[in-house]
Coordinates of N, CA and C in Angstrom, one line a residue:
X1 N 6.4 16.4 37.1 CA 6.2 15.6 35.8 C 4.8 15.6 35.5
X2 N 4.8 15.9 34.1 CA 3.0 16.1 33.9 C 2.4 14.8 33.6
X3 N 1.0 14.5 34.3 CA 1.1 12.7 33.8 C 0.1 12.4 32.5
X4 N 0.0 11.5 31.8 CA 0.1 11.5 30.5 C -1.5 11.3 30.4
X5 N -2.2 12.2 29.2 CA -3.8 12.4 29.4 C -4.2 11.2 28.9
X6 N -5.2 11.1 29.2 CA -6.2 9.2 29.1 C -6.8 9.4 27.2
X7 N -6.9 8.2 26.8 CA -7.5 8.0 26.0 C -8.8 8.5 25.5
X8 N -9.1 8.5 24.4 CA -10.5 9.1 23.8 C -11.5 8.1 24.5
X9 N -12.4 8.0 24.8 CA -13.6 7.1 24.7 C -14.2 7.0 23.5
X10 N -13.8 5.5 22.9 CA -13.7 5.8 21.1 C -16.0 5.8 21.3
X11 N -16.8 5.2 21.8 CA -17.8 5.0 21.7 C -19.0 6.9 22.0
X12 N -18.2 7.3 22.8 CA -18.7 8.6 23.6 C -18.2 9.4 21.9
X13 N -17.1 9.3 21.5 CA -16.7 10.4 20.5 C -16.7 10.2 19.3
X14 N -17.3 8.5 18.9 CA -17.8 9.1 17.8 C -19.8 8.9 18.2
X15 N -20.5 9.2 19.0 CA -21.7 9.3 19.1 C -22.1 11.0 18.7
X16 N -21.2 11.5 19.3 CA -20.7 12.7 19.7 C -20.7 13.3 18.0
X17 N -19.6 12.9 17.4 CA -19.4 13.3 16.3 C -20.5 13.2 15.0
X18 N -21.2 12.0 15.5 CA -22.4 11.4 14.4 C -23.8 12.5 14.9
X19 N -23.5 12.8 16.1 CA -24.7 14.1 16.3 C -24.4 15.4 15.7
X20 N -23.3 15.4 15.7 CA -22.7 16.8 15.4 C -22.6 17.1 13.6
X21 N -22.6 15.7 13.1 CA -22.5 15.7 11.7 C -24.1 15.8 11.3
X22 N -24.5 15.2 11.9 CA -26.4 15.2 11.6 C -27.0 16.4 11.8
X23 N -26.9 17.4 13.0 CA -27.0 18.8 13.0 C -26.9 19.2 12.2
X24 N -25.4 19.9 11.7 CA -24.7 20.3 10.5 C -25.1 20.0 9.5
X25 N -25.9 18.8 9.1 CA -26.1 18.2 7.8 C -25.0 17.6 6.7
X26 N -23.9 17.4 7.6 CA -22.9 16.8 6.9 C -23.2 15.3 6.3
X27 N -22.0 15.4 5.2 CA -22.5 13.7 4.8 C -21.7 12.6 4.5
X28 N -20.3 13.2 4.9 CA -19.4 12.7 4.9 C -18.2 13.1 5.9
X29 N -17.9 12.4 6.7 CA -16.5 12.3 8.1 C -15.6 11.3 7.5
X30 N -14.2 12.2 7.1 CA -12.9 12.1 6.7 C -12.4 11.5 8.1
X31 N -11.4 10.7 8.1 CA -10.2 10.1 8.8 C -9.2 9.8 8.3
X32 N -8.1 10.5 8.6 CA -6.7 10.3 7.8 C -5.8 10.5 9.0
X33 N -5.1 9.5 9.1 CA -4.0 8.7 10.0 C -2.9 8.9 9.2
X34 N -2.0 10.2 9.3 CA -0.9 10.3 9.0 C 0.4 10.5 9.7
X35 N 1.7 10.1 8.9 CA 2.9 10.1 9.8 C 3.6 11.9 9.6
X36 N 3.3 12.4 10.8 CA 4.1 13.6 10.8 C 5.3 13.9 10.3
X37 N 5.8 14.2 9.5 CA 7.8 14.8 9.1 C 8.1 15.5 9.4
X38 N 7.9 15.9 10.6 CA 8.8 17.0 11.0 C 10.1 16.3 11.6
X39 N 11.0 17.3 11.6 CA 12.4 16.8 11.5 C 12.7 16.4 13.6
X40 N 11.8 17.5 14.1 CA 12.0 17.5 15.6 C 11.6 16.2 15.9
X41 N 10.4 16.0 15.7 CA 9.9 14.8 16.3 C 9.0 13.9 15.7
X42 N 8.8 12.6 15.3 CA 8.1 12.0 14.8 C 6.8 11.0 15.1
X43 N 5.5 11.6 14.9 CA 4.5 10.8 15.6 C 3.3 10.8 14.5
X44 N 2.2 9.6 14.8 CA 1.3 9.7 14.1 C -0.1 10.7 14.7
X45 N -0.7 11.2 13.4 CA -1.5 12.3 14.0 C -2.8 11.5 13.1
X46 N -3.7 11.7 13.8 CA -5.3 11.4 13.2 C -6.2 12.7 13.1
X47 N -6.7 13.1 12.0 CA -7.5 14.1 11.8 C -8.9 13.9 11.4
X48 N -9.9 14.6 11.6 CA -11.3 13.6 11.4 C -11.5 15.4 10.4
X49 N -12.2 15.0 9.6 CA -12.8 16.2 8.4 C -14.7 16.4 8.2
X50 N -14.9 16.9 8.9 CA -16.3 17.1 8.1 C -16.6 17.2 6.6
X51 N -17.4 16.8 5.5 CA -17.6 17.6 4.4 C -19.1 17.2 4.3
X52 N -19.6 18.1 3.4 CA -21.2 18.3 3.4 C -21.2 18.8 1.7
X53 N -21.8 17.8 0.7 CA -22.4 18.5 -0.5 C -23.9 18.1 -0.5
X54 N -24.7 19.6 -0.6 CA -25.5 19.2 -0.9 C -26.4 20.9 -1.6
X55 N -27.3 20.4 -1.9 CA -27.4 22.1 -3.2 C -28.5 22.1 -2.1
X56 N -29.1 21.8 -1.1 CA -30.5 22.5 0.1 C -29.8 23.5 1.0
X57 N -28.6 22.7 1.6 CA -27.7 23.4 2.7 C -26.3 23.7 2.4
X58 N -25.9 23.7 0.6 CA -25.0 24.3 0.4 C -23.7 23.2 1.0
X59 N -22.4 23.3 0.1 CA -21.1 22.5 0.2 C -20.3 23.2 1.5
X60 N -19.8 22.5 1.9 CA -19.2 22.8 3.2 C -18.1 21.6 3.4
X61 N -16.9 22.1 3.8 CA -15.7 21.5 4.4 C -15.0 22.3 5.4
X62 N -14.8 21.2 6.8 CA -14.1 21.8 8.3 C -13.4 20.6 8.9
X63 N -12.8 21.1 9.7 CA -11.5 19.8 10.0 C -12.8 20.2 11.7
X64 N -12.6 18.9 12.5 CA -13.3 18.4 13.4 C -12.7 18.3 14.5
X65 N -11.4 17.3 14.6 CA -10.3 17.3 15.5 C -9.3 16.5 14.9
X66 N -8.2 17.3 15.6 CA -6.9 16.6 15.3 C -6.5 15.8 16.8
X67 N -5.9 14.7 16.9 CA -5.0 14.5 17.5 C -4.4 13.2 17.1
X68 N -3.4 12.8 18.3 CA -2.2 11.9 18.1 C -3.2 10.2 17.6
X69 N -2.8 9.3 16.9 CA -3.5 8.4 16.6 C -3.3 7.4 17.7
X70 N -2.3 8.1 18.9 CA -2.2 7.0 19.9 C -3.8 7.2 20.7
X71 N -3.7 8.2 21.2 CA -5.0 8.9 22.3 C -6.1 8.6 21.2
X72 N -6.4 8.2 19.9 CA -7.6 7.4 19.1 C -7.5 6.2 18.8
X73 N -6.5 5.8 19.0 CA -6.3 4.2 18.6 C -7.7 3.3 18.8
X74 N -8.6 3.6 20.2 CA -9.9 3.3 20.2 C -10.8 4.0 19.3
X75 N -11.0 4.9 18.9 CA -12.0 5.2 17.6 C -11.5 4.5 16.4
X76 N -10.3 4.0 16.3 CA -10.0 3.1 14.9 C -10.6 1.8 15.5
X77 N -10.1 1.3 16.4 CA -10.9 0.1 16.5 C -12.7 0.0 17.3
X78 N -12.9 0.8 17.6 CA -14.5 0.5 17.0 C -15.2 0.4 15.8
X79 N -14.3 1.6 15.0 CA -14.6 1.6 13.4 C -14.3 0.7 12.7
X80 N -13.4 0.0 13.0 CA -12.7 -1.2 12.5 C -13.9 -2.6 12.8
X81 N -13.9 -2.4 14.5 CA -15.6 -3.9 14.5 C -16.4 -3.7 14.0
X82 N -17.2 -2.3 13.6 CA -18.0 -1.6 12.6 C -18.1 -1.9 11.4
X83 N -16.7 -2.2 11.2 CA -16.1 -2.5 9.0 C -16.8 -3.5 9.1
X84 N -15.7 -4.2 10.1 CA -15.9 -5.3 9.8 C -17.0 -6.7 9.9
X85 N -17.9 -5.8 10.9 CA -19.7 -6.4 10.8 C -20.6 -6.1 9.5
X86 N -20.0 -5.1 9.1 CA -20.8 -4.3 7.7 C -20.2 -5.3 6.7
X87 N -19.0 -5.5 6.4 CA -18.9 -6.9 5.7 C -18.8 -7.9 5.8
X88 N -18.9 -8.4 6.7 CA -19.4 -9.6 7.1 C -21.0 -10.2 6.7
X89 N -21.4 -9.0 7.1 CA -23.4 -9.1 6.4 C -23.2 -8.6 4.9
X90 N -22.1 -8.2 4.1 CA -22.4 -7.7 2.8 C -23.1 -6.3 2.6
X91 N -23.3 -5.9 3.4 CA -24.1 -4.6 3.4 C -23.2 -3.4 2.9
X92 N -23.9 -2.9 2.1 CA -23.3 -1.3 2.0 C -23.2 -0.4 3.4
X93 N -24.4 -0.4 4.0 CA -24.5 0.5 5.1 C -24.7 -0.4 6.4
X94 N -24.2 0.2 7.8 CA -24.8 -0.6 8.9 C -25.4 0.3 10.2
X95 N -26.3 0.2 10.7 CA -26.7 0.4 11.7 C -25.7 0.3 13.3
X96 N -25.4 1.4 13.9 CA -25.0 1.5 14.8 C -25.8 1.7 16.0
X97 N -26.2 1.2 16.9 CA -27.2 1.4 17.9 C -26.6 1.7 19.2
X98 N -26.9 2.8 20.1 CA -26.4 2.9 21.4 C -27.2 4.3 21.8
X99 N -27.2 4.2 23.1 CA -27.9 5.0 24.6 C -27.0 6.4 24.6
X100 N -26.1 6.6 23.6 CA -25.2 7.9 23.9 C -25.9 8.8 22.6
X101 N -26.7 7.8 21.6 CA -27.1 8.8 21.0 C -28.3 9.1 20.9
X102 N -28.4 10.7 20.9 CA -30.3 11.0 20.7 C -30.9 10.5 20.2
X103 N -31.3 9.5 19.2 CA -32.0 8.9 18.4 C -31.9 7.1 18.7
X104 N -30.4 6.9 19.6 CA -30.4 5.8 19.9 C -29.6 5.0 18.3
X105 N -29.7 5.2 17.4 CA -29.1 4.6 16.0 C -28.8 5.2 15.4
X106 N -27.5 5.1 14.3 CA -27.6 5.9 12.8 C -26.6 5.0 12.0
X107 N -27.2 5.2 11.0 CA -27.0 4.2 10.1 C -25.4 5.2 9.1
X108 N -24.8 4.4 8.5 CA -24.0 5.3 8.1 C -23.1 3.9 7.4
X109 N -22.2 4.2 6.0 CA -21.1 2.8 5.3 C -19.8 3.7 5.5
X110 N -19.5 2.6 5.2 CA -17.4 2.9 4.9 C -17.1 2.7 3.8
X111 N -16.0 3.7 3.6 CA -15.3 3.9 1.8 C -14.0 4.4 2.2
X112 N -13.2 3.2 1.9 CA -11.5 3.6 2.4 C -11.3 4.2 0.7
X113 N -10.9 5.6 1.5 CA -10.1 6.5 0.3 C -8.3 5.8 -0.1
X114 N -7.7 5.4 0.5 CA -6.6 5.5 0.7 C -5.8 4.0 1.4
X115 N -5.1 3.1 0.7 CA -4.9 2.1 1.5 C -3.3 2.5 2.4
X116 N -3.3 1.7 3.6 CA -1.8 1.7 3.9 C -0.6 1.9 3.0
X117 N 0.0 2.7 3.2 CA 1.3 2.7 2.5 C 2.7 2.3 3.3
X118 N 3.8 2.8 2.5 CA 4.8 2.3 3.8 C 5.1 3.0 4.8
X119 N 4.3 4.7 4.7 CA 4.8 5.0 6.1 C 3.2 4.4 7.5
X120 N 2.6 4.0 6.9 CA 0.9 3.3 8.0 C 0.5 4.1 7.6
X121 N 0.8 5.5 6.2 CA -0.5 5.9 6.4 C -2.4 5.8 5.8
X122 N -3.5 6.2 6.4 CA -4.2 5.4 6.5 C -5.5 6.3 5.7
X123 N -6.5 6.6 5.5 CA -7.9 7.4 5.1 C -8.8 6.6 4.3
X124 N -10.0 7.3 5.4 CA -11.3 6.4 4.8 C -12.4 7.2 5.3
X125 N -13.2 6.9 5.0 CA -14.5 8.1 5.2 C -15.7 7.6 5.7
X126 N -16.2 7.9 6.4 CA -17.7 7.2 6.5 C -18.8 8.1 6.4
X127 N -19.8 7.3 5.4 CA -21.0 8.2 4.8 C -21.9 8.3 5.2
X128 N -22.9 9.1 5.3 CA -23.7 9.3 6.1 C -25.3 9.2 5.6

């Protein structure tokens, strides 16, 4: 029996992801938390989207990673204490600070594309 893989480290992956987006010059990371239809089997999948417009480094769109929204359920709730400190202070943007990233900070807001519907599903973006 195969045993069941561990959770993301929601802190390690999106530090990870905010370096990778800064590299690239990206300026916006998509998250869309949808309910799969397929008829076999039904689960929720999370997909994270790079996109980059900008006329120096040229427009650019690439999917980042997919997986199941169970194995991220921690990267929603970091992002989620994240929201929710960013409104709490009223701020458009908030500062994220931590030792996983090269710079130690990056500042970055939230903009939900897409509210809940009735199947949970979910999208929102954070800008960079």
């Amino acid at each position: 029996m195969a045993k069941k893989a561990n959770k993301v480290e929601a802190e390690r992956f999106l530090a990870m992801l905010l370096q990778y987006s800064r590299d690239g010059h990206f300026n916006h990371i998509i998250f869309s938390v949808r309910l799969n239809r397929n008829p076999a089997y039904t689960r929720q999948v999370m997909n994270v989207e790079l996109k980059r417009i900008s006329k120096k480094y040229g427009n650019d769109e690439r999917a980042y990673v997919s997986m199941t929204a169970e194995d991220g359920s921690q990267i929603l709730a970091l992002i989620n204490r994240l929201k929710e400190e960013m409104f709490s202070d009223n701020a458009e943007k908030i500062i994220w600070e931590t030792d996983l990233l090269a710079r130690h900070s990056q500042e970055f807001g939230y903009h939900q594309i897409r509210e809940r519907d009735q199947y949970n599903n979910l999208e929102f973006e954070l800008l960079l």
